[in-house]
Coordinates of C-alpha atoms in Angstrom, one line a residue:
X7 CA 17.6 10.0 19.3
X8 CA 14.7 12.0 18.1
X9 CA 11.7 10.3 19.1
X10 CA 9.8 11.8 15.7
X11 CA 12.7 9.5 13.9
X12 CA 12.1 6.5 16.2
X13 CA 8.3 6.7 15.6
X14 CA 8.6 6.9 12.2
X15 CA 10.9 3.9 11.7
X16 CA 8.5 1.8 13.6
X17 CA 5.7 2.8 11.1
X18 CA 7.5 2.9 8.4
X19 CA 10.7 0.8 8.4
X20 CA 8.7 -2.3 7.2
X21 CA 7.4 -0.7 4.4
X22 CA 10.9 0.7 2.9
X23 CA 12.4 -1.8 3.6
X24 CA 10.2 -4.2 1.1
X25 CA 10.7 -1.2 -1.4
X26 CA 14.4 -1.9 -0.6
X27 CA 14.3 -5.5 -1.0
X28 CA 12.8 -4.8 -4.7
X29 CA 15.4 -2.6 -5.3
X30 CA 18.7 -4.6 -4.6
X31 CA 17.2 -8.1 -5.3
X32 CA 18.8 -9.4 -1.8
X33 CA 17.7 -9.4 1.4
X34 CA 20.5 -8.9 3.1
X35 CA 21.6 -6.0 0.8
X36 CA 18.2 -4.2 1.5
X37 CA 19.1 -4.5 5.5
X38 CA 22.2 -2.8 5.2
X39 CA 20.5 -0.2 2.3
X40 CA 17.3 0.8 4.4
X41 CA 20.4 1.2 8.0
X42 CA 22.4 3.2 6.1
X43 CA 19.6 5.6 4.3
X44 CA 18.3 5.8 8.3
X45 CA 21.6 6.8 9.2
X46 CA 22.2 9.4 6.6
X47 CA 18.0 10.8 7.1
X48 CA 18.7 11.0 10.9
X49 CA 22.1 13.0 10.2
X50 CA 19.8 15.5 8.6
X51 CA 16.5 15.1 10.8
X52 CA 16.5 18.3 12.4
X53 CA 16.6 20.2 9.3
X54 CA 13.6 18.2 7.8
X55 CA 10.1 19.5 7.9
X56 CA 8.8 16.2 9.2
X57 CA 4.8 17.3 8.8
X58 CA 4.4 16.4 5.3
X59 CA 6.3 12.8 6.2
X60 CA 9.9 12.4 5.1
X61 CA 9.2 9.0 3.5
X62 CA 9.5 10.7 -0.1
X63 CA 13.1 12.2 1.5
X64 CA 13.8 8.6 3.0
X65 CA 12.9 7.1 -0.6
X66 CA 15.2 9.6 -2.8
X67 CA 18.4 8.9 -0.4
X68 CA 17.9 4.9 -1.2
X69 CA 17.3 5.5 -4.6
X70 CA 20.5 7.9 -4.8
X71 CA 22.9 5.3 -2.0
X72 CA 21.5 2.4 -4.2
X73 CA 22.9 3.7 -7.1
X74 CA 26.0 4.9 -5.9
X75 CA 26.3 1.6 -4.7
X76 CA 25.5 0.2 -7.6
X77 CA 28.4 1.9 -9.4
X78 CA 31.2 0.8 -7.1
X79 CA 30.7 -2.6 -7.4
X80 CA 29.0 -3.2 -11.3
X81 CA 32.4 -5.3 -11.9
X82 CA 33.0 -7.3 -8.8
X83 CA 31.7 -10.4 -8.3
X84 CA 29.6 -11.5 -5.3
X85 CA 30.9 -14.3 -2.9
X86 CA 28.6 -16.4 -1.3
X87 CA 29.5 -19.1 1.0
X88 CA 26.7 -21.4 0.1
X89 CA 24.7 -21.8 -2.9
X90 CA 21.1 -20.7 -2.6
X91 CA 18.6 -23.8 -2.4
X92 CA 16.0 -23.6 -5.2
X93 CA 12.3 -24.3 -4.3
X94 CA 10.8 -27.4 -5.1
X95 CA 7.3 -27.1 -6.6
X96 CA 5.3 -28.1 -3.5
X97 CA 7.7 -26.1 -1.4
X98 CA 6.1 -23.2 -0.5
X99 CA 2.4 -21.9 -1.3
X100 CA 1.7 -20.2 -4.5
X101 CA 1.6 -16.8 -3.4
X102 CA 5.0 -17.0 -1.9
X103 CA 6.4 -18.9 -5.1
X104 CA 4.7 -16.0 -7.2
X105 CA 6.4 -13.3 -5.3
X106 CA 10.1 -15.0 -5.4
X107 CA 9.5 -15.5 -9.1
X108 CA 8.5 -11.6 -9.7
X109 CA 11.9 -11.0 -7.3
X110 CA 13.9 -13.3 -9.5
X111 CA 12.5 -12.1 -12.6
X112 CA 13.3 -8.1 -10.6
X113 CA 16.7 -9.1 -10.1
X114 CA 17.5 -10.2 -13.9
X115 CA 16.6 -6.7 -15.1
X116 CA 19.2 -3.6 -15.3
X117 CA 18.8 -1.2 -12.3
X118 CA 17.4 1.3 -13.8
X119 CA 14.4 -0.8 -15.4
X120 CA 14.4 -2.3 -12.1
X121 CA 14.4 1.0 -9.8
X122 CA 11.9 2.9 -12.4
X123 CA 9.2 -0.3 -11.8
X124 CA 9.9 -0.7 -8.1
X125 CA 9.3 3.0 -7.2
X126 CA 6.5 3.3 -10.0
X127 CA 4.4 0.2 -9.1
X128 CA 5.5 -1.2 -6.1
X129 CA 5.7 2.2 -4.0
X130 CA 3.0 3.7 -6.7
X131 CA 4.7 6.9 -7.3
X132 CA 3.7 9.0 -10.1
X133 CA 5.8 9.0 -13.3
X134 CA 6.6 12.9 -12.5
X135 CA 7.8 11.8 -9.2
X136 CA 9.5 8.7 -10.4
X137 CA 12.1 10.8 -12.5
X138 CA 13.4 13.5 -9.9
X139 CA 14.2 10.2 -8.2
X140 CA 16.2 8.6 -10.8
X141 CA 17.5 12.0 -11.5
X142 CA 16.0 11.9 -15.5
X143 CA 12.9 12.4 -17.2
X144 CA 9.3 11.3 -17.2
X145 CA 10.4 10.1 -20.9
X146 CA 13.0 8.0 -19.5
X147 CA 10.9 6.5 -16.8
X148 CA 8.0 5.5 -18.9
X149 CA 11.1 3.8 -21.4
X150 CA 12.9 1.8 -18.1
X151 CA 9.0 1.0 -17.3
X152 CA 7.8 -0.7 -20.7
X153 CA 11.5 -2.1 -21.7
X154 CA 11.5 -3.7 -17.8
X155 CA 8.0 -4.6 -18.5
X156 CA 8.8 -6.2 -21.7
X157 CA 12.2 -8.4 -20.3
X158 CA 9.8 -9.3 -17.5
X159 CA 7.0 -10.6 -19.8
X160 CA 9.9 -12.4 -21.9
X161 CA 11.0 -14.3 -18.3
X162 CA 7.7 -15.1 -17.6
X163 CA 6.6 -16.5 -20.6
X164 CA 10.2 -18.7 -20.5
X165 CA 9.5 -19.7 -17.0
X166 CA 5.7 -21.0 -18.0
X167 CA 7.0 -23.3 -20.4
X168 CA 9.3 -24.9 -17.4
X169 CA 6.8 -25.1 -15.1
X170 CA 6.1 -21.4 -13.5
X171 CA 3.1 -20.3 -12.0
X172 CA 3.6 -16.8 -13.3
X173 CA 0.5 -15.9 -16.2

């Protein structure tokens, strides 16, 4: 293995694979998306001019194996062997409680309202940038961004009345 490719998953793994994470809405799911868009940047790292930093490549192949992911299984259902325990209110500390409601709220919304707000707030990429992602236009983006804004406000506001700590 390249040791340019091993140095820049120990920088950067971390940090992709929260922007993962945002993206699918499951832990486990952003594991196997950040080892799989590895394995498909290291197929091509050679080629790559690494000096300008490939995280911008690294970013479009989740994006892109996300989606395509995304597609194959939009009508199966998800098994899980055990339901997921909910948080009681004194569980965990506010930040933490904050942050799994924004996740929650992340995972309610379609994927493209989620992937434009991920990659346009979270990573803090330019609208321009944004939409050669998502493979649309800067239009488009800013419409995913304020429609994903607007279903997030509406699950805020829902979740203050029963008790969130979401403002």
């Amino acid at each position: 293995m390249d040791a340019d490719f091993a140095d820049f998953v120990r920088r950067r793994g971390d940090h992709h694979l929260r922007t993962a994470v945002l993206l699918t809405g499951d832990w486990h799911a952003a594991e196997d998306l950040v080892q799989t868009s590895l394995g498909k940047l290291l197929a091509v790292w050679d080629r790559l001019d690494t000096t300008a930093g490939p995280d911008a490549y690294l970013r479009k192949i989740m994006v892109n194996t996300h989606r395509s992911w995304w597609r194959a299984r939009w009508r199966r259902e998800i098994p899980r062997a055990e339901l997921p325990d909910t948080a009681g209110p004194g569980d965990l500390s506010e930040g933490r409680v904050v942050a799994e409601e924004v996740r929650a709220a992340l995972r309610r919304l379609p994927a493209r309202q989620r992937t434009a707000l991920v990659l346009r707030f979270f990573a803090d990429l330019p609208e321009a940038e944004v939409a050669g992602l998502m493979g649309c236009s800067a239009g488009s983006v800013k419409a995913h961004v304020h429609r994903g804004l607007k279903a997030m406000r509406k699950l805020v506001n829902r979740t203050e009345d029963e008790g969130s700590v979401l403002r």
